[in-house]
GROMACS .gro file of C-alpha atoms in nm:
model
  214
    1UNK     CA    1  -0.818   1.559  -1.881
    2UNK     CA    2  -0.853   1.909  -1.769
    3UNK     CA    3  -1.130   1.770  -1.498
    4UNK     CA    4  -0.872   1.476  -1.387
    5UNK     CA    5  -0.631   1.731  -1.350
    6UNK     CA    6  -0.805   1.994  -1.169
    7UNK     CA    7  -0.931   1.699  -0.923
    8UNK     CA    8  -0.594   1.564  -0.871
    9UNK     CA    9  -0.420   1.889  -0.765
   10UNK     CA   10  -0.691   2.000  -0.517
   11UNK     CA   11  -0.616   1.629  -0.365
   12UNK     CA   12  -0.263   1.674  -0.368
   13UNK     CA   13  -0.271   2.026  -0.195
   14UNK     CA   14  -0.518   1.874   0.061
   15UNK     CA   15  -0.267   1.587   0.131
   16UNK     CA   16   0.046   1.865   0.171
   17UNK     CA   17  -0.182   2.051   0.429
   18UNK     CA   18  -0.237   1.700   0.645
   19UNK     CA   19   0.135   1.649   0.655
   20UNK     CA   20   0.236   1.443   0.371
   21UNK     CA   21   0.494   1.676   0.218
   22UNK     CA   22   0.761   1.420   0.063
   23UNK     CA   23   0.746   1.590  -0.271
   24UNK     CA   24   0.862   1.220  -0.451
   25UNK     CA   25   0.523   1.108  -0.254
   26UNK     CA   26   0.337   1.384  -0.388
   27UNK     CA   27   0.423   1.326  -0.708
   28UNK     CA   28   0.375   0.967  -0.758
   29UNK     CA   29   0.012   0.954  -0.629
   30UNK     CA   30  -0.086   1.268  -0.879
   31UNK     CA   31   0.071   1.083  -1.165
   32UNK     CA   32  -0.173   0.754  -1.085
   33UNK     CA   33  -0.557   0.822  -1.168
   34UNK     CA   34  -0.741   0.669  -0.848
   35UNK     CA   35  -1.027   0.667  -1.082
   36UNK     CA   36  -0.897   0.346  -1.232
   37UNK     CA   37  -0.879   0.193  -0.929
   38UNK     CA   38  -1.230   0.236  -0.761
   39UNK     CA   39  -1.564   0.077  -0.886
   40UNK     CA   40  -1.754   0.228  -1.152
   41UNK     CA   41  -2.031   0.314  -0.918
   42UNK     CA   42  -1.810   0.542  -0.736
   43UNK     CA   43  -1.626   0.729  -1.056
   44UNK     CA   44  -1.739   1.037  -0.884
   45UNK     CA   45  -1.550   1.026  -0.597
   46UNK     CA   46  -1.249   0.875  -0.725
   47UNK     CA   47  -1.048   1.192  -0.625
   48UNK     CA   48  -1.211   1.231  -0.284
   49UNK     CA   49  -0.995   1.176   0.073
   50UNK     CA   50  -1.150   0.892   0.174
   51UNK     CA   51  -1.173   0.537   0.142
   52UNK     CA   52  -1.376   0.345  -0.071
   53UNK     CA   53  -1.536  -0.020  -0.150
   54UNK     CA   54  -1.405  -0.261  -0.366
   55UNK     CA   55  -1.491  -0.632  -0.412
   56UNK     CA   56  -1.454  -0.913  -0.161
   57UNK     CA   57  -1.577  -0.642   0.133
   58UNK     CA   58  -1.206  -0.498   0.049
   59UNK     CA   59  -1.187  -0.097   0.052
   60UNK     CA   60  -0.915   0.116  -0.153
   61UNK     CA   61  -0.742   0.327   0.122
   62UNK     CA   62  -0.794   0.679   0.185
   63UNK     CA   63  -0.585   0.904  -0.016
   64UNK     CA   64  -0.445   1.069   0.272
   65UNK     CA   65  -0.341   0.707   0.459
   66UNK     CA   66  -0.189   0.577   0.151
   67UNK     CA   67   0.076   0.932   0.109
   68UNK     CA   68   0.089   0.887   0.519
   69UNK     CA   69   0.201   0.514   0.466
   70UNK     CA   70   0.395   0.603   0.153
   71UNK     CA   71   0.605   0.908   0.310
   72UNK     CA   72   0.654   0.692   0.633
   73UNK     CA   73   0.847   0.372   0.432
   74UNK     CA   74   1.105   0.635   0.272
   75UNK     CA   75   1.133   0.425  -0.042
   76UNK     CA   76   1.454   0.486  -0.262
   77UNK     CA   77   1.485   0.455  -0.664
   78UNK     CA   78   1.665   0.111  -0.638
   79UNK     CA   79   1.444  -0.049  -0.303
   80UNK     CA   80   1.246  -0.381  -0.386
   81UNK     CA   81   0.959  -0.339  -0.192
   82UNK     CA   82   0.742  -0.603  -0.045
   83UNK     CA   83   0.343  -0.535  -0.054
   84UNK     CA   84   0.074  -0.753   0.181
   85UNK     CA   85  -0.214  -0.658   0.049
   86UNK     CA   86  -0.269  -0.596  -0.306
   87UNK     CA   87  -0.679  -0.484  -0.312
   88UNK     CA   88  -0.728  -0.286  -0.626
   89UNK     CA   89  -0.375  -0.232  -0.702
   90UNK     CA   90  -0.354   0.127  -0.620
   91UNK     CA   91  -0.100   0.140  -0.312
   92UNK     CA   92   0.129  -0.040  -0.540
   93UNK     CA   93   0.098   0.143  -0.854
   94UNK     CA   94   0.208   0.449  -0.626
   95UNK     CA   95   0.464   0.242  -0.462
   96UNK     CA   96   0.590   0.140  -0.819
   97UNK     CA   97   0.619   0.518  -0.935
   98UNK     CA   98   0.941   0.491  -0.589
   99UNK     CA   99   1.092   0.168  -0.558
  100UNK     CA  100   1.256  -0.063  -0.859
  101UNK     CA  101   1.041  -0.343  -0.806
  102UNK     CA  102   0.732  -0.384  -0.583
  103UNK     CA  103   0.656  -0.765  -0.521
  104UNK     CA  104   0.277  -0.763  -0.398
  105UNK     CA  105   0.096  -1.036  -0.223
  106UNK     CA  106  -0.339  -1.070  -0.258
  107UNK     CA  107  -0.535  -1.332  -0.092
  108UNK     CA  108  -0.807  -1.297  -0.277
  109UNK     CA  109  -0.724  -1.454  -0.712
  110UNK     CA  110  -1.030  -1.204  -0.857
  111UNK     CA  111  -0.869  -0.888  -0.683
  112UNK     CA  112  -0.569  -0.974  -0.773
  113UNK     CA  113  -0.656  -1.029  -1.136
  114UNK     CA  114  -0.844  -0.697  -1.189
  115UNK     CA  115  -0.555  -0.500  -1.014
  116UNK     CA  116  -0.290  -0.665  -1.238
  117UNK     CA  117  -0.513  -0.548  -1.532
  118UNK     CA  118  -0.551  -0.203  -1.376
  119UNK     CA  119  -0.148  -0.223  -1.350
  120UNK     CA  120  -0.165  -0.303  -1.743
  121UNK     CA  121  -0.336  -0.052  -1.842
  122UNK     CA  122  -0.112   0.178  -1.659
  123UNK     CA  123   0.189   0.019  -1.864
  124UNK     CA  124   0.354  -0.070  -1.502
  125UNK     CA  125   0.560  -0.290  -1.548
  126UNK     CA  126   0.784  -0.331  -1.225
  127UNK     CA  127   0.508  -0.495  -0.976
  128UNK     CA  128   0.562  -0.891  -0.952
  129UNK     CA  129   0.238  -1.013  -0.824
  130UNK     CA  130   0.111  -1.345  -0.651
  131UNK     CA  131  -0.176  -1.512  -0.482
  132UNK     CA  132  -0.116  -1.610  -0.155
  133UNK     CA  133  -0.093  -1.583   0.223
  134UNK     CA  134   0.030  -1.263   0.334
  135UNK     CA  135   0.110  -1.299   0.691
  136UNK     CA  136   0.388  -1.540   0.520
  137UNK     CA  137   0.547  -1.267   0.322
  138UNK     CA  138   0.743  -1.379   0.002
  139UNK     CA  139   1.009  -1.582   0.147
  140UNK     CA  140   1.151  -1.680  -0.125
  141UNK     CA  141   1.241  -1.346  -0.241
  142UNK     CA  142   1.358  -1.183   0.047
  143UNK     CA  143   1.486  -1.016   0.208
  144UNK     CA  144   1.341  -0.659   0.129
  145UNK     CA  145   1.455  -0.298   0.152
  146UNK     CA  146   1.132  -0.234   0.252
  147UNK     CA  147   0.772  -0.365   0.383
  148UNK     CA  148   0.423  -0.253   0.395
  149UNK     CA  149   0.087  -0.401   0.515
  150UNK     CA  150  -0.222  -0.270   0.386
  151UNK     CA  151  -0.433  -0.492   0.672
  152UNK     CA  152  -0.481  -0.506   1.046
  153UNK     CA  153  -0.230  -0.753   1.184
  154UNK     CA  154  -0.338  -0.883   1.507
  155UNK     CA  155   0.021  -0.807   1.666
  156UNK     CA  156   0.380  -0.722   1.604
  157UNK     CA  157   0.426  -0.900   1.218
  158UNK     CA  158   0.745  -1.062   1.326
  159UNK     CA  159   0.759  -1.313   0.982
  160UNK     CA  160   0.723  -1.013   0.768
  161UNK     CA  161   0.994  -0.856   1.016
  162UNK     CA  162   1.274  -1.190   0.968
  163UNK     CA  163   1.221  -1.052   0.563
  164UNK     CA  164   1.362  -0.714   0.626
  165UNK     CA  165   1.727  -0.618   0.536
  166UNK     CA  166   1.918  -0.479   0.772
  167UNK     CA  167   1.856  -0.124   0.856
  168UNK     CA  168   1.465  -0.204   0.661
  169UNK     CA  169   1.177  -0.051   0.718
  170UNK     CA  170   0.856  -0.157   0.775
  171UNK     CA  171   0.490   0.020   0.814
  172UNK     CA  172   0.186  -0.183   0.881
  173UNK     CA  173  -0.160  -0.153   1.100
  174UNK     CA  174  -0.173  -0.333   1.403
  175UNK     CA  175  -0.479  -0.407   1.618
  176UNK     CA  176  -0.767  -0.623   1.695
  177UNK     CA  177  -1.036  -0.385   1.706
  178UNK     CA  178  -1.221  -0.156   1.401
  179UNK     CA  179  -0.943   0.104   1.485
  180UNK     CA  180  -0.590   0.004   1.495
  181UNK     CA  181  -0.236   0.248   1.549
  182UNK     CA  182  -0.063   0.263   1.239
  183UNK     CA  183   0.342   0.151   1.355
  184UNK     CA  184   0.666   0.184   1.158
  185UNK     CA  185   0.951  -0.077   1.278
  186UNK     CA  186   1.287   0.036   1.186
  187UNK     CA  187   1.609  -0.153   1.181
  188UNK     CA  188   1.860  -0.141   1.407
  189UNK     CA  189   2.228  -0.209   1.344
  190UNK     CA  190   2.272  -0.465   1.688
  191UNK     CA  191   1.937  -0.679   1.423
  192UNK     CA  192   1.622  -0.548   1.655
  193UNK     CA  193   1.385  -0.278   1.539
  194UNK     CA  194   1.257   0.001   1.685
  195UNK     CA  195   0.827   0.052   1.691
  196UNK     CA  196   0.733   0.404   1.629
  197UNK     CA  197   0.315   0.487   1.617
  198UNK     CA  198   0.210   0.694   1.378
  199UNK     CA  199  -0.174   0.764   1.348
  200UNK     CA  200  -0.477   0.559   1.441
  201UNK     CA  201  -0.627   0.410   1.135
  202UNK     CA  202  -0.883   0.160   1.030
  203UNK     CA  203  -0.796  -0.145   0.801
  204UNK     CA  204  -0.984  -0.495   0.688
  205UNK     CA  205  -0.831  -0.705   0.922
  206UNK     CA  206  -0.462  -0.957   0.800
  207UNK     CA  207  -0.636  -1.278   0.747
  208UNK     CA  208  -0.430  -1.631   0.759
  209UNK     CA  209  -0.464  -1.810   0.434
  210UNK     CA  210  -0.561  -1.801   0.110
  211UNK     CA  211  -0.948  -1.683   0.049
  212UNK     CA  212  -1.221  -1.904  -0.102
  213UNK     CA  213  -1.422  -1.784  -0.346
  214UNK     CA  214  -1.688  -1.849  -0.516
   0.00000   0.00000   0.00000
């Protein structure tokens, strides 16, 4: 535990010194062990910055991104967050150490399987997940205090934006190309949003549908 811990605080600091300072951020990614999360082959750099691979040529974001993304939504103790994007589970197991619930959407049934096991074992208990298309959101739940995309959408997400509650807030990658700009759409009171770019990152692009496997 001692190693786990040692690990985790040199991350944390490192995060703090990139600009993620939200101390409710800070503390919900040192309380989840990324070493859950990442394939066995890669144990050793569980608590490294950077990203690594999962299944289904998915990655688990880079520590740094996922405070960035995390400190950027400004989610609140009673917010139901929406999730596109589920991957190994990580981002929302952060997410559900801030919000009340965290609804999470996977293309992909085997990712989403092993995360919700990962989620288990981590006796959270406040992430509703489900297989399907993300670029169609969760209608039937929304709308949502907040939104955010862990993959590349194409352009401005406006069916994930129609889900938003007024005054929401929504981060997600957008771009075509292997690196995107990283934008956070804000609500307005007169119903439009205003776009604000936050760092250029690189995300698995939003893909339309539900993946075949197997």
């Amino acid at each position: 535990m001692k190693l786990h811990d040692d690990r985790a605080g040199r991350l944390i600091l490192g995060l703090r010194q990139q600009g993620v300072t939200d101390p409710r951020v800070l503390a919900a990614m040192e309380s989840i062990d990324r070493s859950v999360f990442v394939h066995e082959k890669f144990l050793d750099q569980a608590w490294d910055d950077k990203p690594l691979p999962i299944d289904c040529a998915q990655t688990i974001s880079q520590p740094y991104i996922v405070g960035l993304m995390t400190q950027a939504l400004d989610v609140q103790p009673r917010h139901r967050v929406l999730e596109i994007g589920t991957g190994s589970g990580y981002q929302a197991a952060v997410l559900s150490r801030l919000a009340r619930y965290v609804y999470s959407v996977e293309r992909y049934r085997s990712l989403l399987t092993e995360a919700e096991g990962r989620l288990r074992l981590l006796g959270i208990d406040n992430v509703i997940t489900r297989h399907g298309d993300g670029g169609l959101g969760w209608p039937e739940q929304a709308p949502f205090d907040r939104i955010m995309v862990t993959a590349a959408a194409p352009g401005e997400p406006t069916e994930l934006l129609h889900q938003l509650k007024p005054g929401g807030i929504l981060v997600v990658p957008v771009g075509r190309t292997s690196v995107q700009m990283l934008h956070r759409y804000v609500g307005q009171d007169d119903g439009s949003f205003r776009r604000e770019s936050l760092a250029e990152v690189r995300f698995v692009p939003l893909v339309e549908g539900m993946a075949k496997e197997g």
